[in-house]
Structures are given as structure tokens and as C-alpha cells.
Short mmCIF file of C-alpha atoms in Angstrom, two decimals:
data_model
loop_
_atom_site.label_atom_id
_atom_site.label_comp_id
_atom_site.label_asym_id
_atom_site.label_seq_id
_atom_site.Cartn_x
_atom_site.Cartn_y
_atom_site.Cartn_z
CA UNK A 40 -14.12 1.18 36.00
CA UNK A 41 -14.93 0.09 32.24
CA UNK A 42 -11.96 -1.10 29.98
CA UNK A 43 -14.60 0.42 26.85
CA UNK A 44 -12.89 3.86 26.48
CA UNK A 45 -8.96 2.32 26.35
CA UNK A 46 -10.11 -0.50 23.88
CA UNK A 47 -11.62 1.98 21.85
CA UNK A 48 -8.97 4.59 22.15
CA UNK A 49 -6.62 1.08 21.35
CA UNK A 50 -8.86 0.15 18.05
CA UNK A 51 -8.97 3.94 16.80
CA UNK A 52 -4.47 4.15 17.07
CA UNK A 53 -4.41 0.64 15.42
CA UNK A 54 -6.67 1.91 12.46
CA UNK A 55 -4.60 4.95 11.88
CA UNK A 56 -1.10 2.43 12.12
CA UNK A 57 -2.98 0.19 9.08
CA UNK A 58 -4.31 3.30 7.08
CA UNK A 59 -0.41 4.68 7.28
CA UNK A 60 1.07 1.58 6.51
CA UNK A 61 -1.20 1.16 3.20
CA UNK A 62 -0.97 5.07 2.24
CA UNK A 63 2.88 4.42 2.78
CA UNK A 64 2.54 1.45 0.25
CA UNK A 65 0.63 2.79 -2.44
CA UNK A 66 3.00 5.55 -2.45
CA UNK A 67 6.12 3.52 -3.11
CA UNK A 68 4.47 0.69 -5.16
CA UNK A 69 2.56 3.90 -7.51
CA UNK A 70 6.14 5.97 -7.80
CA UNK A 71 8.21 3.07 -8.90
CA UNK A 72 5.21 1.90 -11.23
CA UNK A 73 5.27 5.48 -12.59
CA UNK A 74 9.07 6.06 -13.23
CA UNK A 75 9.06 2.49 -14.96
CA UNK A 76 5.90 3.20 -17.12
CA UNK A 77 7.76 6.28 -18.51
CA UNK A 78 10.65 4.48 -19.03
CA UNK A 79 8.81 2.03 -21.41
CA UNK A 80 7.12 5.13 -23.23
CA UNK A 81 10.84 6.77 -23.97
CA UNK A 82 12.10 3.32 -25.03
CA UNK A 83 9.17 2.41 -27.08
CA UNK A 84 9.49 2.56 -31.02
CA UNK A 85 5.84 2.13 -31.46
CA UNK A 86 4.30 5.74 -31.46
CA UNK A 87 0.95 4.19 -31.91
CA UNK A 88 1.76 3.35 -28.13
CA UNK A 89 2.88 6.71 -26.65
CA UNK A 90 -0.99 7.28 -25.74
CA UNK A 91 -0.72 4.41 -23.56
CA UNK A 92 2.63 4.58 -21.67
CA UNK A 93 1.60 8.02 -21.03
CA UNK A 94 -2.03 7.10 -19.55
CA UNK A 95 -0.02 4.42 -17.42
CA UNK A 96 2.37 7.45 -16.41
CA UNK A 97 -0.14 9.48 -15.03
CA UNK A 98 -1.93 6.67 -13.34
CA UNK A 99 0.74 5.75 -11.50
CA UNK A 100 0.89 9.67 -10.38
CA UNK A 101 -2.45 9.63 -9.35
CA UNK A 102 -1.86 6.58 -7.37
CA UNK A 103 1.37 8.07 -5.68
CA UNK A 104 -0.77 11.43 -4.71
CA UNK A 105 -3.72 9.12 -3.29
CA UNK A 106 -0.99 7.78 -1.18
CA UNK A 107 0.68 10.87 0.19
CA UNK A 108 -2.93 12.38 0.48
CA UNK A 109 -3.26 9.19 2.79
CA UNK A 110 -0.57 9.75 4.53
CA UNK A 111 -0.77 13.21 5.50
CA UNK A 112 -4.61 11.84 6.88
CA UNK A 113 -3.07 10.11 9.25
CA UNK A 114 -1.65 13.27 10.81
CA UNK A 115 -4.37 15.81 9.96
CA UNK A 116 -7.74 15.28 9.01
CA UNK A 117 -8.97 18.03 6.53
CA UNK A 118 -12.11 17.49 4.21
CA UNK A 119 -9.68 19.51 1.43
CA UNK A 120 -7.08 16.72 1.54
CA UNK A 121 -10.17 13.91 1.54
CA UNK A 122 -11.08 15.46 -1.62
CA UNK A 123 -8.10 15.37 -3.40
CA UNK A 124 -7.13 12.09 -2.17
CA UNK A 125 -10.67 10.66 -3.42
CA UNK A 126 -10.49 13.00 -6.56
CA UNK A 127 -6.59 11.22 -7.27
CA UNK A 128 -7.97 8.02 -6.82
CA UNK A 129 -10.59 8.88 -9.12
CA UNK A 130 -8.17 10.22 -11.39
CA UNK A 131 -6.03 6.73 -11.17
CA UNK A 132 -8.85 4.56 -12.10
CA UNK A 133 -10.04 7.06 -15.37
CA UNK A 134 -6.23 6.53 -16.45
CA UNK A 135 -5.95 3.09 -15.76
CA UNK A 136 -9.11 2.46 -18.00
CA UNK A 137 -8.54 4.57 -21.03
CA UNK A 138 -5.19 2.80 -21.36
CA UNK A 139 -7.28 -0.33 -21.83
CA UNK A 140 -9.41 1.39 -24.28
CA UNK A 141 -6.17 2.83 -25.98
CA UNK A 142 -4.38 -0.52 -26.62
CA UNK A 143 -8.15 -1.72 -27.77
CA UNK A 144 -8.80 0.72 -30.47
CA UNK A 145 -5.35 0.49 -32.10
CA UNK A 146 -5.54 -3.30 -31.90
CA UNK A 147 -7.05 -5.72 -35.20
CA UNK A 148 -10.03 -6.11 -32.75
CA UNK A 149 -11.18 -2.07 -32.89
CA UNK A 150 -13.94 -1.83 -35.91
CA UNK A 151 -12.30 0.31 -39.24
CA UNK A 152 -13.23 3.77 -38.47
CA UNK A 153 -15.48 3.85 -41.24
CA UNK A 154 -17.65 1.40 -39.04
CA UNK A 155 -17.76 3.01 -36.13
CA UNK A 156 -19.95 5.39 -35.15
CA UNK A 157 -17.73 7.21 -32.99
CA UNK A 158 -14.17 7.70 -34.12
CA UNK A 159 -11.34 7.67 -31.08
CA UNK A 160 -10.83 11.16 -31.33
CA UNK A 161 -14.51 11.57 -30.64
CA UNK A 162 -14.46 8.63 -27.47
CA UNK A 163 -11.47 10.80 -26.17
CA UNK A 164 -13.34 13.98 -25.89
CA UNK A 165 -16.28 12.34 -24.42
CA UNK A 166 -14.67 10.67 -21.96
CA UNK A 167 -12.39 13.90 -21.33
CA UNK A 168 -15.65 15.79 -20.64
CA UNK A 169 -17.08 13.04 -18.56
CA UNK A 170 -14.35 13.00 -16.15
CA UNK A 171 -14.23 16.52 -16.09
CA UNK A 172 -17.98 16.95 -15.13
CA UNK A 173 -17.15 13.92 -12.25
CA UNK A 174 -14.24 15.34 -10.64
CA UNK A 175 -15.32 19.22 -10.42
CA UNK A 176 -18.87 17.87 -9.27
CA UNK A 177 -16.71 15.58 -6.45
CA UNK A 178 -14.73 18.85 -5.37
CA UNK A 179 -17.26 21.04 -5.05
CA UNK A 180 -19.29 18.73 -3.07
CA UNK A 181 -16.85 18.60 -1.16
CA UNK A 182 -15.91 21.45 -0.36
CA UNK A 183 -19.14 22.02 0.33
CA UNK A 184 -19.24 19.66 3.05
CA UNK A 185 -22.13 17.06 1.60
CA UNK A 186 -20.37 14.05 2.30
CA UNK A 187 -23.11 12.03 1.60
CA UNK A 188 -23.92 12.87 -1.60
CA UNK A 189 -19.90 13.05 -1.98
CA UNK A 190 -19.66 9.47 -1.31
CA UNK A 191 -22.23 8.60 -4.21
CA UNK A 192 -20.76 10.42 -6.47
CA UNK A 193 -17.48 9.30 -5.73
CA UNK A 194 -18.81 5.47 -5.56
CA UNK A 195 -20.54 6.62 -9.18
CA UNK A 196 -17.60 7.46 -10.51
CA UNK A 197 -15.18 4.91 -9.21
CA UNK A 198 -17.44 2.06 -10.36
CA UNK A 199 -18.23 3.16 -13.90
CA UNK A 200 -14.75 3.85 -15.06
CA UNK A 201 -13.57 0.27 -13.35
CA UNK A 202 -16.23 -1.42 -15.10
CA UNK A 203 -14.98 0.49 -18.26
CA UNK A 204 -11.94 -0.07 -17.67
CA UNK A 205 -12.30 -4.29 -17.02
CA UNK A 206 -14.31 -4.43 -20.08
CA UNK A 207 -11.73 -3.29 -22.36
CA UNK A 208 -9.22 -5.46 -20.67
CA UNK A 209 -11.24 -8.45 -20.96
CA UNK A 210 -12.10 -7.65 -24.73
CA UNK A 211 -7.94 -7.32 -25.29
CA UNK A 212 -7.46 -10.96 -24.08
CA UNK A 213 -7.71 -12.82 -27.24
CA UNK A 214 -5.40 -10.54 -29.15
CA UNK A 215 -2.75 -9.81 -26.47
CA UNK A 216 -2.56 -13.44 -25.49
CA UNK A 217 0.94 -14.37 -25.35
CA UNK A 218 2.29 -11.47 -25.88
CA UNK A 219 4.26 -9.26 -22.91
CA UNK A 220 1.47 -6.73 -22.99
CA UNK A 221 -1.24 -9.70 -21.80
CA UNK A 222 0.75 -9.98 -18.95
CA UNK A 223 0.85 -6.48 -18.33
CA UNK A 224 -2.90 -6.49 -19.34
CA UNK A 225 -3.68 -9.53 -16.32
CA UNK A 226 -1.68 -7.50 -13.81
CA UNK A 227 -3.23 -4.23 -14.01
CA UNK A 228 -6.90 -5.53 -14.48
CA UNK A 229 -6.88 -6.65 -10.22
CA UNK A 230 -5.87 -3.23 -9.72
CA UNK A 231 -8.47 -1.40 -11.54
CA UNK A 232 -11.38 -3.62 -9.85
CA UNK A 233 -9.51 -2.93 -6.22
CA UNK A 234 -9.55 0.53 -7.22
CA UNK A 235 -13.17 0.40 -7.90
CA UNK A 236 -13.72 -1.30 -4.63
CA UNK A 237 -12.27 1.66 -2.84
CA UNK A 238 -14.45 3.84 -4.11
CA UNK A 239 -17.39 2.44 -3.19
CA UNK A 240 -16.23 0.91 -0.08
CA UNK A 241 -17.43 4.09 1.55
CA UNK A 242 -20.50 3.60 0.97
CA UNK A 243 -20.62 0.95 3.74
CA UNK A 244 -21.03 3.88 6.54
CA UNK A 245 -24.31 5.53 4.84
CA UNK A 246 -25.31 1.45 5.02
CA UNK A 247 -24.98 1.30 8.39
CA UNK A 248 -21.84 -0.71 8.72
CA UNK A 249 -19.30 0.58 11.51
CA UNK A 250 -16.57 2.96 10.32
CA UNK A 251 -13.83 0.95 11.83
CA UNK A 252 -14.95 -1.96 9.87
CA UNK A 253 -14.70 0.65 6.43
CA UNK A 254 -11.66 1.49 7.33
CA UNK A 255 -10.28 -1.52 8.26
CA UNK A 256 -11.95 -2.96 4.46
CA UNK A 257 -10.89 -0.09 2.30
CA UNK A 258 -6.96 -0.57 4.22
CA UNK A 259 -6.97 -3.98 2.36
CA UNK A 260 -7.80 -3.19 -0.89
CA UNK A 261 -5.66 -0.18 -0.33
CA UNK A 262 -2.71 -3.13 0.36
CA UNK A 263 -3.92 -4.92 -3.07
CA UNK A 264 -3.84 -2.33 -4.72
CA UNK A 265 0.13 -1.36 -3.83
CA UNK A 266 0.65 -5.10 -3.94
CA UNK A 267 -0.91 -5.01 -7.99
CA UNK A 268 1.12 -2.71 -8.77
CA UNK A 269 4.32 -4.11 -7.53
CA UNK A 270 3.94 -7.23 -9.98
CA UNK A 271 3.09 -4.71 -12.47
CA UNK A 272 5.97 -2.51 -11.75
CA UNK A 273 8.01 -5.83 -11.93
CA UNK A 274 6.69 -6.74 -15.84
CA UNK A 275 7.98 -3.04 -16.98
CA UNK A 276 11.03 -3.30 -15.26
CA UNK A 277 11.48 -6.38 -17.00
CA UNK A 278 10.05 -4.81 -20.68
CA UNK A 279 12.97 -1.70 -19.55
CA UNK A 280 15.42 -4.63 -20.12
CA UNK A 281 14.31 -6.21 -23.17
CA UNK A 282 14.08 -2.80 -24.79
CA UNK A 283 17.50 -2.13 -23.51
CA UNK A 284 19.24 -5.38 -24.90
CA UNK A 285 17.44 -4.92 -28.02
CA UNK A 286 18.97 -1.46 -29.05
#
């Protein structure tokens, strides 16, 4: 009598335990990360940063969703709830990354808009249509059941808007530093690479590499990720206050 089928039938229940655990996570971490984000935006007086609070709002909403979407896996497997789950994490990252490019572009380090050859109105649109194109291409495929090809585009997607998303954060250093938006800046800049990293974790399986070893991968940027945001929840809370006192 072979032990193979229990160990296997062991490894599969211990998978699902992690991916609930980290959906569970993500969840929490996202929602508090969320609520304290649009706290910030209502206390704000600067309306140049409205834009921002709200892109860190809805990031934090697509973060929650990716986690109940990951939760509800655990219990049912459905390709429509992979694609909204992936499409929400897709979603989080794009948000995540324009927030970057927000706080950029009304910073002293954005070029005068005479300069520039494309004005943030005109970035906004493109990116809007970008995104757009991305996620109805990532539903539809699937939907259609080419998982494959939904992979790459998912991985495609994932990876350009984190690299987007780092660059701006990396080109804010010098005029944040100090300042209690740098430190906001440092904490959300692990999460957008982590984020990134899910996406084209999957990609691992079309490689070759075993699916429990995927799983078990994406689970722990999945836990970084909910971790990242945790700190980051921590430096709003903290702005809440100071806004709070200072009224």
C-alpha cells in the first residue's frame, strides 16, 4: 500500500489552509488601508491631493475584492471568480501606480506644462484607455477559457504598471524626502513590486514548475503584500491624527 495518494491529498488541504489564510489577510490589511486612505482624502486641505487619496481609496478596494475573490476560491473554484480576482489585482496595481504618477506631476519635479509634450490630462486618458483595453482583453480571455494566453496577459499587465508604478516612486524620492508622504511613498513601493510578482508568478506553471510550488510562491507574496499594507495602513492612521490635532 503506497502512502503517495494521502501525502498528496495532505499537500493539496495544506495549500488551500495557506491560500485562505493569505486571501483572509489581504482582505483585512486592504479594508482597513482603504477606510484610512479615505479618511486622509476628507481631512486633507490640499485639493491638489484629492486625485491621490482617491487612487489610494480604490486600491485598497481592489485589494480587499482580490482577497474575498481568494477566499471564496478556497471553497469553489470557478474560472469567473479567477478572473475577477486576477482582473482586481490588476486593478490594485494600475491604482497603486497612478497615485505615484499623481503626487509626481503636481510635485516641483513634473516639467511646466508648456514643456511637456503630454499634459496630465492627456497621460490620464491614455493610461485610462490602456487599462481599459488590458482588463476587457483579461476577461474575455477568460471567459473564454485560454488560460494560457490569460496568464500572459495578465503577467503583461501586472508587470508594466508595477514597473510604472516603481518608477514614479523612485523619481518622488528626492522631493518627498523627509516629509510624511516619503514614508508613505517607501511603504507602498514593496507592495506594488509584490503585486507585480503575483502577477507573473503564474507564469511559473506554463514554465514547467509544479503548481503546488506556484501556489505555495504566489501565498507569500500574497502575505507581503497584506503585511505592506498594514505598515502602510499604520502611517495614515497616524496622518488621521495629525490632521485631527491640527484642526
Amino acid at each position: 500500500m503506497t502512502l503517495a495518494p494521502f501525502a498528496a491529498a495532505a499537500s493539496a488541504a495544506d495549500t488551500v489552509v495557506v491560500d485562505f489564510l493569505g486571501a483572509v489577510l489581504i482582505a483585512v490589511a486592504a479594508s482597513f488601508f482603504a477606510f484610512y486612505a479615505g479618511l486622509n482624502r476628507r481631512l486633507n486641505r490640499l485639493e491638489s491631493q484629492d486625485v491621490f487619496w482617491g487612487y489610494l481609496v480604490f486600491a485598497g478596494a481592489a485589494a480587499a475584492v482580490y482577497g474575498v475573490v481568494g477566499v471564496a476560491e478556497t471553497i469553489v473554484r470557478a474560472r469567473l471568480l479567477t478572473a475577477f480576482g486576477h482582473g482586481a489585482l490588476l486593478l490594485c496595481t494600475v491604482f497603486l501606480a497612478f497615485s505615484m504618477r499623481e503626487v509626481y506631476y503636481n510635485s516641483a519635479l513634473a516639467p511646466p506644462s508648456g514643456e511637456s509634450r503630454v499634459s496630465l490630462g492627456s497621460l490620464r486618458r491614455i493610461e485610462a484607455g490602456f487599462v481599459a483595453v488590458v482588463v476587457v482583453e483579461w476577461v474575455a480571455v477568460a471567459l473564454l477559457d485560454q488560460v494560457a494566453i490569460a496568464r500572459f496577459v495578465k503577467a503583461g499587465g501586472s508587470l508594466a504598471f508595477a514597473t510604472y508604478g516603481a518608477v514614479f516612486a523612485e523619481k518622488l524620492e528626492s522631493v518627498t524626502r523627509g516629509t510624511p508622504l516619503d514614508t508613505l511613498r517607501r511603504h507602498l513601493l514593496p507592495v506594488v513590486v509584490c503585486l507585480g510578482a503575483i502577477g507573473v508568478v503564474d507564469l511559473g506553471t506554463a514554465a514547467g514548475v509544479p503548481p503546488v510550488v506556484v501556489d505555495g510562491v504566489r501565498s507569500v507574496f500574497v502575505v507581503l503584500v497584506a503585511g505592506f499594507l498594514t505598515t502602510a495602513t499604520i502611517r495614515l492612521q497616524q496622518n488621521v491624527e495629525g490632521l485631527s490635532t491640527s484642526e
